[in-house]
């Protein structure tokens, strides 16, 4: 399954969405074709994308909290997930915190592939690393269609993942606080989004909108 299908206009309401486009919010949005993990990458870099992959696996029962501040594989990967989900699940052969998980080779390789796809779709430029105007417009469209939820009740799985992709730690705190804290995604032992980068792990320069570096959190 491709993680990026392009950013052509939205399908007419009621028509079947293209393969890989899931959830009512994404179908309504002009940013058709962007999976939550790609949205997270555009907004917050590698840490944000891996966080969404972890959460998708957790919601399917495939990843749970391990010892404090870590996560672990807790079941089968539940069929054909997206490549980053598969990479995360396979890389949790032993429990890991988010920093360690970001450095595991398969996760790093898959993140590099995701960034390459995003660049090919006109969403990222590499030198200096920054989001394109198309990416900024897509994020703006998606935020307009899905505000930061005040609670989890009534929220579909697809919209939950998209909310975390769009709003990061703020959404994790509202929607999945127990798992997020126990797994080290937020709180003590977690990694603040603004400390993350475009690359596979910590450090370095994050995405920019205008050539100036910013960390993983990005503008909301």
Short mmCIF file of C-alpha atoms in Angstrom, two decimals:
data_model
loop_
_atom_site.label_atom_id
_atom_site.label_comp_id
_atom_site.label_asym_id
_atom_site.label_seq_id
_atom_site.Cartn_x
_atom_site.Cartn_y
_atom_site.Cartn_z
CA UNK A 1 0.00 0.00 0.00
CA UNK A 2 1.41 3.37 -0.98
CA UNK A 3 1.63 5.89 1.81
CA UNK A 4 1.44 8.88 -0.52
CA UNK A 5 -0.91 9.07 -3.47
CA UNK A 6 -0.39 12.72 -4.37
CA UNK A 7 -2.38 15.79 -3.54
CA UNK A 8 -4.88 16.05 -6.33
CA UNK A 9 -8.30 17.48 -5.59
CA UNK A 10 -10.75 15.70 -3.30
CA UNK A 11 -13.10 13.03 -4.63
CA UNK A 12 -16.73 13.93 -4.91
CA UNK A 13 -18.57 13.18 -1.68
CA UNK A 14 -20.05 9.71 -1.80
CA UNK A 15 -17.53 8.38 -4.32
CA UNK A 16 -15.11 5.71 -3.29
CA UNK A 17 -11.80 7.18 -2.20
CA UNK A 18 -8.55 6.04 -3.84
CA UNK A 19 -6.67 3.09 -2.35
CA UNK A 20 -4.85 4.07 0.82
CA UNK A 21 -7.14 6.97 1.68
CA UNK A 22 -8.96 6.13 4.86
CA UNK A 23 -11.41 7.92 7.11
CA UNK A 24 -14.14 10.43 6.45
CA UNK A 25 -12.04 13.45 7.39
CA UNK A 26 -9.37 12.69 4.80
CA UNK A 27 -11.97 12.08 2.11
CA UNK A 28 -13.53 15.48 2.80
CA UNK A 29 -10.14 17.21 2.80
CA UNK A 30 -8.31 18.64 -0.17
CA UNK A 31 -5.24 16.75 1.07
CA UNK A 32 -6.42 13.49 -0.47
CA UNK A 33 -3.89 10.69 -0.44
CA UNK A 34 -2.02 11.57 2.73
CA UNK A 35 -1.94 8.87 5.36
CA UNK A 36 -1.68 10.07 8.98
CA UNK A 37 1.95 8.96 9.18
CA UNK A 38 2.82 11.18 6.23
CA UNK A 39 0.85 14.05 7.73
CA UNK A 40 2.79 13.59 10.96
CA UNK A 41 6.09 13.54 9.09
CA UNK A 42 5.24 16.82 7.36
CA UNK A 43 4.20 18.46 10.62
CA UNK A 44 6.66 17.08 13.11
CA UNK A 45 9.36 15.00 11.46
CA UNK A 46 10.50 11.47 12.24
CA UNK A 47 9.41 11.27 15.86
CA UNK A 48 5.88 12.38 14.97
CA UNK A 49 5.57 9.83 12.15
CA UNK A 50 6.78 6.95 14.33
CA UNK A 51 4.43 8.01 17.13
CA UNK A 52 1.45 7.71 14.79
CA UNK A 53 2.65 4.29 13.60
CA UNK A 54 3.00 3.13 17.22
CA UNK A 55 -0.47 4.38 18.05
CA UNK A 56 -2.01 2.66 15.01
CA UNK A 57 -0.45 -0.62 16.14
CA UNK A 58 -1.56 -0.04 19.73
CA UNK A 59 -5.17 0.50 18.65
CA UNK A 60 -5.05 -2.86 16.85
CA UNK A 61 -3.63 -4.60 19.92
CA UNK A 62 -0.22 -5.15 18.34
CA UNK A 63 1.83 -2.80 20.57
CA UNK A 64 1.49 -2.11 24.28
CA UNK A 65 3.43 -0.35 27.01
CA UNK A 66 6.43 -2.22 28.34
CA UNK A 67 8.45 -1.36 31.40
CA UNK A 68 8.07 2.32 32.31
CA UNK A 69 8.87 4.56 29.39
CA UNK A 70 9.03 1.82 26.78
CA UNK A 71 6.77 0.01 24.34
CA UNK A 72 6.73 -3.60 23.19
CA UNK A 73 5.12 -5.83 20.60
CA UNK A 74 2.10 -7.38 22.28
CA UNK A 75 0.53 -9.29 19.41
CA UNK A 76 0.63 -9.97 15.70
CA UNK A 77 0.99 -6.99 13.40
CA UNK A 78 -2.66 -7.49 12.40
CA UNK A 79 -2.30 -8.03 8.68
CA UNK A 80 -1.12 -5.68 5.99
CA UNK A 81 -0.31 -2.43 7.71
CA UNK A 82 1.61 0.48 6.23
CA UNK A 83 5.37 0.03 5.79
CA UNK A 84 6.26 2.21 8.79
CA UNK A 85 3.86 0.24 11.00
CA UNK A 86 5.49 -3.00 9.85
CA UNK A 87 8.94 -1.58 10.49
CA UNK A 88 8.00 -0.40 13.98
CA UNK A 89 6.38 -3.71 14.91
CA UNK A 90 9.33 -5.75 13.63
CA UNK A 91 11.77 -3.44 15.43
CA UNK A 92 10.07 -3.98 18.78
CA UNK A 93 11.65 -7.43 19.03
CA UNK A 94 12.62 -6.15 22.45
CA UNK A 95 11.06 -3.23 24.35
CA UNK A 96 12.28 0.23 23.41
CA UNK A 97 11.62 3.85 24.19
CA UNK A 98 10.93 6.29 21.39
CA UNK A 99 14.56 7.44 21.13
CA UNK A 100 15.87 3.90 20.73
CA UNK A 101 13.07 2.93 18.36
CA UNK A 102 13.92 5.86 16.08
CA UNK A 103 17.48 4.57 15.80
CA UNK A 104 16.65 0.97 14.93
CA UNK A 105 17.81 0.24 11.37
CA UNK A 106 14.54 -0.87 9.80
CA UNK A 107 12.70 2.15 11.20
CA UNK A 108 15.41 4.49 9.92
CA UNK A 109 15.29 2.93 6.45
CA UNK A 110 11.52 3.13 6.26
CA UNK A 111 11.51 6.75 7.41
CA UNK A 112 14.03 7.55 4.69
CA UNK A 113 11.74 5.91 2.13
CA UNK A 114 8.76 7.89 3.43
CA UNK A 115 10.70 11.14 3.13
CA UNK A 116 11.75 10.20 -0.40
CA UNK A 117 8.12 9.58 -1.35
CA UNK A 118 7.09 12.88 0.18
CA UNK A 119 9.79 14.68 -1.78
CA UNK A 120 8.72 12.95 -5.00
CA UNK A 121 5.14 14.07 -4.34
CA UNK A 122 6.28 17.68 -4.05
CA UNK A 123 5.73 17.89 -0.30
CA UNK A 124 9.33 18.19 0.91
CA UNK A 125 12.59 19.71 -0.24
CA UNK A 126 15.78 18.28 1.15
CA UNK A 127 18.36 21.08 1.06
CA UNK A 128 17.61 22.84 3.25
CA UNK A 129 14.98 20.43 4.54
CA UNK A 130 11.62 22.14 4.51
CA UNK A 131 7.98 21.66 3.66
CA UNK A 132 6.77 22.94 0.33
CA UNK A 133 3.86 25.28 -0.21
CA UNK A 134 1.77 22.23 -1.19
CA UNK A 135 2.55 20.58 2.15
CA UNK A 136 1.72 23.71 4.12
CA UNK A 137 -1.58 24.02 2.29
CA UNK A 138 -2.41 20.36 2.95
CA UNK A 139 -1.75 20.74 6.68
CA UNK A 140 -3.86 23.87 6.81
CA UNK A 141 -6.72 22.10 5.02
CA UNK A 142 -6.55 19.12 7.36
CA UNK A 143 -6.49 21.29 10.51
CA UNK A 144 -9.50 23.20 9.24
CA UNK A 145 -11.37 19.92 8.85
CA UNK A 146 -10.34 18.45 12.19
CA UNK A 147 -9.78 20.71 15.17
CA UNK A 148 -7.93 19.46 18.24
CA UNK A 149 -10.50 17.19 19.92
CA UNK A 150 -11.52 17.93 23.49
CA UNK A 151 -12.18 14.25 24.20
CA UNK A 152 -11.95 10.81 22.59
CA UNK A 153 -15.65 9.96 22.77
CA UNK A 154 -17.23 9.67 19.34
CA UNK A 155 -13.92 9.92 17.48
CA UNK A 156 -13.25 7.29 14.82
CA UNK A 157 -9.92 5.47 14.75
CA UNK A 158 -8.97 7.23 11.52
CA UNK A 159 -9.73 10.67 12.95
CA UNK A 160 -7.93 9.81 16.19
CA UNK A 161 -4.77 8.99 14.24
CA UNK A 162 -5.14 12.09 12.10
CA UNK A 163 -5.62 14.26 15.20
CA UNK A 164 -2.37 12.93 16.67
CA UNK A 165 -0.66 13.45 13.30
CA UNK A 166 -1.83 17.06 13.20
CA UNK A 167 -1.52 18.09 16.85
CA UNK A 168 1.11 15.78 18.33
CA UNK A 169 1.61 15.76 22.08
CA UNK A 170 -1.46 17.92 22.71
CA UNK A 171 -3.66 15.27 21.07
CA UNK A 172 -1.89 12.38 22.80
CA UNK A 173 -2.53 14.03 26.16
CA UNK A 174 -6.27 14.26 25.45
CA UNK A 175 -6.92 11.06 23.51
CA UNK A 176 -4.60 8.33 24.82
CA UNK A 177 -2.95 9.73 27.96
CA UNK A 178 -2.38 6.47 29.83
CA UNK A 179 -0.69 4.66 26.96
CA UNK A 180 1.24 7.75 25.88
CA UNK A 181 2.73 8.23 29.34
CA UNK A 182 3.34 4.52 30.03
CA UNK A 183 5.02 4.02 26.65
CA UNK A 184 7.21 7.10 27.07
CA UNK A 185 5.64 9.06 24.22
CA UNK A 186 4.92 12.00 26.53
CA UNK A 187 5.70 12.92 30.12
CA UNK A 188 8.71 11.85 32.09
CA UNK A 189 10.96 9.74 29.91
CA UNK A 190 9.26 11.00 26.77
CA UNK A 191 10.79 13.14 24.06
CA UNK A 192 9.40 16.61 23.49
CA UNK A 193 8.51 17.05 19.85
CA UNK A 194 10.48 20.28 19.52
CA UNK A 195 13.66 18.30 20.15
CA UNK A 196 13.23 16.05 17.12
CA UNK A 197 14.54 16.37 13.63
CA UNK A 198 13.99 15.44 10.02
CA UNK A 199 16.45 12.57 10.33
CA UNK A 200 15.97 9.15 11.86
CA UNK A 201 16.71 10.02 15.47
CA UNK A 202 17.40 13.07 17.59
CA UNK A 203 19.40 16.17 16.92
CA UNK A 204 19.94 18.06 13.71
CA UNK A 205 17.77 20.52 11.83
CA UNK A 206 14.06 19.97 11.50
CA UNK A 207 11.73 20.98 8.72
CA UNK A 208 11.44 24.60 7.79
CA UNK A 209 8.86 26.61 5.94
CA UNK A 210 11.23 29.39 4.94
CA UNK A 211 14.73 27.98 5.22
CA UNK A 212 15.09 28.54 8.98
CA UNK A 213 15.34 25.42 11.11
CA UNK A 214 12.61 24.41 13.49
CA UNK A 215 12.21 21.39 15.68
CA UNK A 216 9.76 18.56 15.39
CA UNK A 217 6.70 20.30 16.76
CA UNK A 218 6.35 22.91 14.07
CA UNK A 219 3.79 25.62 13.91
CA UNK A 220 0.24 24.80 14.81
#
